[in-house]
Short mmCIF file of C-alpha atoms and ligand atoms in Angstrom, two decimals:
data_model
loop_
_atom_site.label_atom_id
_atom_site.label_comp_id
_atom_site.label_asym_id
_atom_site.label_seq_id
_atom_site.Cartn_x
_atom_site.Cartn_y
_atom_site.Cartn_z
CA MET A 9 13.29 57.86 87.02
CA THR A 10 10.54 58.22 84.45
CA LEU A 11 10.03 60.72 81.67
CA GLU A 12 6.74 61.41 83.38
CA ASN A 13 8.20 62.92 86.54
CA ILE A 14 10.77 64.92 84.56
CA LYS A 15 7.92 66.48 82.58
CA LYS A 16 6.09 67.18 85.82
CA LEU A 17 9.13 69.04 87.10
CA LEU A 18 9.35 71.03 83.85
CA GLU A 19 5.75 72.13 84.27
CA GLU A 20 6.33 72.93 87.91
CA LEU A 21 9.24 75.19 86.93
CA ASP A 22 7.10 76.93 84.33
CA ALA A 23 4.50 77.78 86.93
CA LEU A 24 7.01 78.71 89.65
CA LYS A 25 6.41 82.13 91.27
CA CYS A 26 8.32 83.76 94.10
CA GLY A 27 7.46 86.94 95.99
CA THR A 28 10.69 87.39 97.94
CA ALA A 29 14.41 86.79 97.57
CA LYS A 30 14.12 84.16 100.31
CA GLU A 31 11.58 82.19 98.32
CA VAL A 32 13.84 82.26 95.24
CA GLU A 33 16.71 80.89 97.26
CA GLU A 34 14.50 78.15 98.67
CA ALA A 35 13.44 77.17 95.14
CA ARG A 36 17.07 77.04 94.02
CA VAL A 37 17.95 74.74 96.91
CA ARG A 38 14.88 72.58 96.26
CA TYR A 39 15.74 71.99 92.60
CA LEU A 40 19.46 72.59 92.15
CA GLY A 41 20.95 72.31 95.64
CA LYS A 42 23.20 69.40 96.67
CA ARG A 43 20.15 67.42 97.75
CA GLY A 44 17.87 69.06 95.26
CA GLU A 45 15.41 67.21 93.06
CA ILE A 46 17.30 67.81 89.80
CA THR A 47 20.65 66.92 91.36
CA ALA A 48 19.08 63.67 92.54
CA LEU A 49 17.89 62.90 89.01
CA PHE A 50 21.46 63.31 87.72
CA GLU A 51 22.56 60.78 90.35
CA GLU A 52 19.91 58.37 89.16
CA PHE A 53 20.96 58.95 85.56
CA ARG A 54 24.04 56.80 86.14
CA THR A 55 21.83 53.77 86.53
CA VAL A 56 19.76 54.36 83.41
CA ASP A 57 19.94 51.73 80.63
CA LYS A 58 22.48 52.42 77.95
CA ASP A 59 19.75 52.59 75.24
CA ALA A 60 17.73 55.16 77.14
CA LYS A 61 20.71 57.30 78.20
CA ARG A 62 20.66 59.54 75.15
CA GLU A 63 16.97 60.42 75.50
CA PHE A 64 17.15 60.91 79.28
CA GLY A 65 20.41 62.88 79.04
CA ARG A 66 18.91 65.36 76.64
CA ILE A 67 15.77 65.98 78.64
CA LEU A 68 17.63 66.12 81.98
CA ASN A 69 19.98 68.77 80.61
CA GLU A 70 17.01 70.71 79.31
CA LEU A 71 15.45 70.53 82.78
CA LYS A 72 18.60 71.76 84.50
CA GLN A 73 19.09 74.67 82.06
CA LYS A 74 15.48 75.63 82.49
CA ALA A 75 15.75 75.60 86.28
CA ILE A 76 18.90 77.76 86.20
CA ALA A 77 17.30 80.24 83.77
CA LYS A 78 14.09 80.39 85.79
CA ILE A 79 15.88 81.08 89.08
CA GLU A 80 17.95 83.82 87.36
CA ALA A 81 14.82 85.39 85.88
CA LEU A 82 13.03 85.39 89.21
CA ARG A 83 16.03 87.04 90.86
CA ASP A 84 16.16 89.72 88.14
CA THR A 85 12.52 90.69 88.48
CA LEU A 86 12.84 90.98 92.23
CA GLU A 87 15.91 93.18 91.89
CA ALA A 88 14.13 95.42 89.38
CA CYS A 89 11.38 96.13 91.91
CA PRO A 90 13.07 95.69 95.28
CA ASP A 91 9.92 96.59 97.18
CA ASP A 92 8.52 93.22 96.23
CA ALA A 93 11.40 91.65 98.00
CA GLN A 94 10.19 93.17 101.24
CA PRO A 95 7.45 91.51 103.18
CA LYS A 96 4.11 92.63 101.74
CA ALA A 97 2.91 95.95 103.18
CA ASP A 98 0.39 95.75 105.96
CA LEU A 99 -2.51 97.66 104.46
CA THR A 100 -4.36 97.72 107.75
CA LEU A 101 -1.81 100.06 109.36
CA PRO A 102 -2.93 103.70 109.79
CA GLY A 103 -1.61 105.97 106.99
CA ASP A 104 1.12 108.57 107.33
CA GLU A 105 -0.47 111.96 107.84
CA LEU A 106 0.42 114.49 105.12
CA GLU A 107 0.65 117.95 106.56
CA LEU A 108 -1.10 120.49 104.38
CA GLY A 109 0.22 124.02 104.30
CA SER A 110 -2.10 126.97 104.61
CA ARG A 111 -2.41 130.29 102.86
CA HIS A 112 -0.36 133.11 104.27
CA PRO A 113 -2.65 135.73 105.85
CA VAL A 114 -1.12 138.43 103.63
CA SER A 115 -1.95 136.36 100.54
CA MET A 116 -5.47 135.84 101.81
CA VAL A 117 -5.99 139.57 102.29
CA ARG A 118 -4.47 140.34 98.88
CA GLU A 119 -6.77 137.86 97.19
CA GLN A 120 -9.82 139.20 98.96
CA ILE A 121 -9.01 142.80 98.00
CA VAL A 122 -8.24 141.85 94.39
CA ASP A 123 -11.53 139.93 94.20
CA ILE A 124 -13.47 142.94 95.44
CA PHE A 125 -11.92 145.26 92.87
CA ARG A 126 -12.33 142.67 90.11
CA LYS A 127 -16.05 142.80 90.85
CA PHE A 128 -15.87 146.57 90.33
CA GLY A 129 -14.28 145.98 86.90
CA TYR A 130 -10.59 146.51 87.77
CA ASP A 131 -7.79 144.56 86.08
CA VAL A 132 -4.70 143.40 87.96
CA ALA A 133 -1.31 144.79 86.88
CA GLU A 134 2.12 143.80 88.13
CA GLY A 135 5.55 145.34 87.63
CA PRO A 136 9.19 144.90 88.60
CA GLU A 137 10.40 145.14 92.20
CA ILE A 138 13.71 146.60 91.05
CA GLU A 139 12.56 149.82 89.45
CA ASP A 140 14.09 153.01 88.16
CA ASP A 141 13.82 156.48 89.64
CA HIS A 142 11.58 157.55 86.78
CA HIS A 143 8.73 155.12 87.61
CA VAL A 144 8.98 155.38 91.40
CA PHE A 145 9.53 159.16 91.73
CA GLU A 146 10.04 161.31 88.67
CA ALA A 147 6.85 160.41 86.77
CA LEU A 148 4.91 160.68 90.04
CA ASN A 149 5.74 164.34 90.46
CA PHE A 150 8.60 163.93 92.90
CA PRO A 151 11.12 166.41 91.45
CA ALA A 152 14.81 165.64 91.98
CA ASN A 153 15.98 166.68 95.47
CA HIS A 154 12.40 167.30 96.54
CA PRO A 155 11.99 166.65 100.27
CA ALA A 156 8.92 164.49 99.59
CA ARG A 157 11.37 161.76 98.52
CA ASP A 158 12.34 161.49 102.18
CA MET A 159 8.82 160.23 102.94
CA GLN A 160 9.98 156.92 101.50
CA ASP A 161 13.45 155.88 102.62
CA THR A 162 14.78 154.24 99.53
CA PHE A 163 17.15 151.32 98.98
CA PHE A 164 19.24 152.21 95.95
CA VAL A 165 20.59 149.43 93.76
CA SER A 166 22.80 151.68 91.67
CA ALA A 167 23.23 155.29 92.69
CA GLY A 168 24.82 158.19 90.99
CA HIS A 169 23.52 158.40 87.49
CA LEU A 170 20.49 160.13 86.07
CA ASN A 171 17.90 157.40 86.46
CA PRO A 172 19.25 155.12 89.23
CA LEU A 173 17.86 151.66 89.89
CA LEU A 174 16.19 151.17 93.26
CA LEU A 175 13.84 148.85 95.12
CA ARG A 176 10.38 150.24 94.61
CA THR A 177 9.03 151.99 97.68
CA HIS A 178 5.42 151.73 96.54
CA THR A 179 3.49 150.00 93.77
CA SER A 180 2.49 153.39 92.35
CA SER A 181 5.33 152.61 89.94
CA VAL A 182 3.11 149.94 88.39
CA GLN A 183 0.40 152.56 87.93
CA VAL A 184 2.89 154.68 85.97
CA ARG A 185 3.62 151.68 83.77
CA ALA A 186 -0.13 151.16 83.31
CA MET A 187 -0.60 154.81 82.30
CA GLU A 188 2.30 154.55 79.85
CA THR A 189 1.07 151.39 78.16
CA MET A 190 -2.65 150.71 78.66
CA PRO A 191 -5.42 152.17 76.54
CA LEU A 192 -7.81 154.56 78.28
CA PRO A 193 -9.97 154.30 80.30
CA ILE A 194 -7.73 152.56 82.85
CA ARG A 195 -8.95 150.62 85.87
CA VAL A 196 -6.22 148.64 87.60
CA VAL A 197 -5.15 147.40 90.98
CA CYS A 198 -1.45 146.70 91.54
CA PRO A 199 -0.56 144.28 94.34
CA GLY A 200 3.09 143.71 95.18
CA ARG A 201 6.04 143.75 97.50
CA VAL A 202 7.66 147.07 98.39
CA PHE A 203 10.83 148.06 100.23
CA ARG A 204 11.71 150.92 102.54
CA ASN A 205 14.81 151.49 104.57
CA GLU A 206 13.05 151.52 107.93
CA ALA A 207 14.02 150.09 111.27
CA ILE A 208 12.08 146.87 111.90
CA SER A 209 9.56 147.19 114.70
CA ALA A 210 6.07 146.05 115.65
CA ARG A 211 4.62 148.68 113.32
CA ALA A 212 7.17 148.94 110.49
CA HIS A 213 9.25 146.62 108.34
CA CYS A 214 11.71 147.13 105.51
CA ILE A 215 9.68 144.78 103.31
CA PHE A 216 5.91 144.86 103.13
CA HIS A 217 3.07 144.50 100.65
CA GLN A 218 0.81 147.04 99.09
CA ILE A 219 -2.14 147.15 96.83
CA GLU A 220 -2.67 150.34 94.92
CA GLY A 221 -5.51 151.24 92.59
CA LEU A 222 -5.93 153.64 89.69
CA TYR A 223 -8.95 154.74 87.73
CA ILE A 224 -8.62 157.16 84.81
CA ASP A 225 -11.46 158.18 82.52
CA GLU A 226 -13.29 161.29 81.41
CA ASN A 227 -15.11 163.14 84.21
CA VAL A 228 -13.81 161.13 87.15
CA THR A 229 -14.41 163.14 90.31
CA PHE A 230 -13.64 163.02 94.01
CA ALA A 231 -17.22 161.77 94.53
CA ASP A 232 -16.35 158.67 92.46
CA LEU A 233 -13.28 158.11 94.65
CA LYS A 234 -15.32 158.37 97.83
CA GLN A 235 -17.93 155.98 96.53
CA ALA A 236 -15.36 153.42 95.34
CA ILE A 237 -13.60 153.49 98.73
CA LEU A 238 -16.88 153.25 100.65
CA LEU A 239 -18.04 150.25 98.60
CA PHE A 240 -14.67 148.60 99.03
CA ALA A 241 -14.63 149.21 102.79
CA ARG A 242 -18.10 147.70 103.18
CA GLU A 243 -17.18 144.60 101.15
CA MET A 244 -13.97 144.20 103.11
CA PHE A 245 -14.99 145.08 106.66
CA GLY A 246 -18.76 144.51 106.67
CA PRO A 247 -21.89 146.34 105.47
CA GLN A 248 -22.13 148.65 108.50
CA THR A 249 -18.67 150.13 107.89
CA GLU A 250 -18.39 153.91 107.58
CA ILE A 251 -15.45 155.80 106.15
CA ARG A 252 -14.02 159.23 106.78
CA MET A 253 -11.38 161.14 104.88
CA ARG A 254 -8.77 163.45 106.34
CA PRO A 255 -6.79 165.88 104.18
CA SER A 256 -3.27 164.68 103.49
CA TYR A 257 -0.38 165.17 101.09
CA PHE A 258 1.12 163.00 98.35
CA PRO A 259 3.11 164.53 95.49
CA PHE A 260 1.14 162.55 92.89
CA THR A 261 -2.40 163.35 94.03
CA GLU A 262 -4.21 166.63 94.55
CA PRO A 263 -6.31 166.82 96.62
CA SER A 264 -5.03 163.94 98.76
CA ALA A 265 -6.64 162.20 101.69
CA GLU A 266 -6.05 159.59 104.35
CA VAL A 267 -8.95 157.15 104.73
CA ASP A 268 -10.18 155.78 108.05
CA VAL A 269 -12.81 153.07 108.48
CA SER A 270 -15.05 152.80 111.50
CA CYS A 271 -13.56 150.33 113.98
CA ASN A 272 -15.21 146.98 113.41
CA ILE A 273 -14.24 145.77 116.87
CA CYS A 274 -15.99 148.39 119.02
CA HIS A 275 -18.23 149.78 116.25
CA GLY A 276 -17.14 153.32 116.93
CA LYS A 277 -17.35 153.25 120.73
CA GLY A 278 -13.58 153.25 121.16
CA CYS A 279 -11.33 150.30 122.10
CA ASN A 280 -7.61 149.61 122.35
CA ILE A 281 -7.37 148.52 118.71
CA CYS A 282 -8.61 151.93 117.50
CA LYS A 283 -6.93 153.60 120.51
CA GLY A 284 -10.26 154.93 121.69
CA THR A 285 -10.97 156.93 118.55
CA GLY A 286 -13.48 154.58 116.88
CA TRP A 287 -11.55 154.88 113.61
CA LEU A 288 -8.77 152.86 111.90
CA GLU A 289 -6.54 154.31 109.23
CA ILE A 290 -6.41 152.03 106.17
CA MET A 291 -5.12 153.90 103.11
CA GLY A 292 -3.98 157.01 101.29
CA CYS A 293 -5.76 158.27 98.21
CA GLY A 294 -6.46 161.28 96.04
CA MET A 295 -7.16 162.69 92.59
CA VAL A 296 -4.26 162.00 90.24
CA ASP A 297 -2.26 165.23 89.84
CA PRO A 298 -2.55 166.57 86.25
CA ASN A 299 1.28 166.68 86.16
CA VAL A 300 1.33 162.91 86.66
CA LEU A 301 -1.16 162.31 83.83
CA GLU A 302 0.85 164.54 81.49
CA ALA A 303 4.16 162.86 82.44
CA SER A 304 2.72 159.60 81.10
CA GLY A 305 1.28 161.22 77.98
CA ILE A 306 -2.35 161.47 79.09
CA ASP A 307 -4.25 164.63 78.18
CA SER A 308 -5.19 166.14 81.54
CA SER A 309 -7.70 168.54 79.98
CA LYS A 310 -9.76 165.54 78.86
CA TYR A 311 -9.03 162.88 81.47
CA SER A 312 -8.99 162.80 85.24
CA GLY A 313 -8.61 159.98 87.73
CA PHE A 314 -8.15 158.82 91.25
CA ALA A 315 -5.60 156.61 92.95
CA PHE A 316 -5.41 154.88 96.29
CA GLY A 317 -2.93 152.68 98.08
CA MET A 318 -2.90 150.53 101.18
CA GLY A 319 -0.54 148.24 103.08
CA LEU A 320 -1.65 144.61 103.13
CA GLU A 321 0.02 143.76 106.44
CA ARG A 322 -1.76 146.69 108.03
CA ILE A 323 -5.15 145.56 106.71
CA ALA A 324 -4.41 142.00 107.86
CA MET A 325 -3.43 143.30 111.30
CA LEU A 326 -6.69 145.18 111.59
CA LYS A 327 -8.71 142.28 110.27
CA TRP A 328 -7.29 139.70 112.67
CA GLN A 329 -6.17 142.04 115.46
CA VAL A 330 -2.52 141.07 115.19
CA ASN A 331 -0.44 143.52 117.19
CA ASP A 332 3.02 142.92 115.72
CA LEU A 333 3.82 143.23 112.02
CA ARG A 334 6.91 141.05 112.38
CA HIS A 335 4.76 137.93 112.82
CA TYR A 336 3.99 138.04 109.10
CA PHE A 337 7.64 137.56 108.17
CA GLU A 338 8.78 134.99 110.70
CA ASN A 339 6.97 131.99 109.21
CA ASP A 340 6.24 130.57 112.63
CA LEU A 341 3.82 127.74 111.86
CA ARG A 342 1.95 128.25 115.13
CA PHE A 343 1.08 131.76 113.95
CA LEU A 344 0.36 130.85 110.33
CA ARG A 345 -1.94 127.98 111.33
CA GLU A 346 -4.21 130.44 113.11
CA PHE A 347 -5.42 131.50 109.67
CA ASN A 348 -6.30 128.06 108.33
CA THR A 349 -9.98 128.70 108.59
CA SER A 350 -12.30 131.38 107.37
CA LEU A 351 -11.45 134.88 106.23
CA GLU A 352 -14.37 136.36 108.12
CA VAL A 353 -13.60 138.45 111.17
N1 LIG B 416 1.85 155.45 97.15
C1 LIG B 416 1.38 155.87 98.45
C2 LIG B 416 2.24 155.23 99.53
O1 LIG B 416 2.93 154.27 99.25
C3 LIG B 416 -0.06 155.53 98.68
C4 LIG B 416 -0.96 156.26 97.77
C5 LIG B 416 -1.32 155.70 96.57
C6 LIG B 416 -1.45 157.49 98.11
C7 LIG B 416 -2.17 156.39 95.71
C8 LIG B 416 -2.32 158.16 97.28
C9 LIG B 416 -2.65 157.63 96.10
O2 LIG B 416 2.24 155.65 100.66
#
């Protein structure tokens, strides 16, 4: 035994690196095991000259302590990051595919409609889904016990008192909130979820989505309404689209109309989507009833306005020729993936 080879071992220990638990164990056996190098040196120590024993003893002990500490330290680092203890990853293997979700068709339609009205200068307003009778009916000119309330089968949250809570049946309630709080002139669209107590079928659901719009300013006329709807329809369904209006009734608008767009499948010739008529119904609209303006504190002798509202599922059905509304709520990935690509028809 020479001091030289003890020093060499000390240096070797300093530089020792292990990537796996197995390598650490091998190092321990090599240095400290029964037949390990350091154990062998201790054997040899017995034969060392008496004079040199002190010097060799000290340095041998230092070597052993160092080896024990080093093996411990290597074990600790491997435990702290156990992945290193595994065989190194094979970077040539193909990666795991991450499945990306896609936008829901109703969201896509909502965004497209909102974008169109933003271009026309409309803001977006949102309101609560659990509303009170005042915002859903009373302020919209539905008097108590008026049969028009039956047009919208309502889910009540708390019945019985003067202004019961209910699930909003249309987002016109958000328009009331806009009229109550926003400075005039008002130009808003209100997208949101609405609820009606209807039997679920291919054409109706108890939950669906609407987007309603409201424009109030001085001298707003029915001609402005027609023009806004025409421009919207052409942005949404293509530049050749025509619209027609049929007289209708809503308690909060007078006059009121139902809007049809020319069928973009058969271009007016008649097909099974438009049931041979050449027209597709897309929304209700009308001039805001002066009673409604007054109920929200707007001077109806100075201001007038129009409102419109449409169902997003219905627009999406027309746009992509989906024949059953229920598909939009079932979250069947095979259906939803159909819409991964472009919004264009
Ligand atoms: N709120 C009506 C509905 O839900 C739609 C509508 C909005 C009609 C604005 C006219 C004006 O059916």
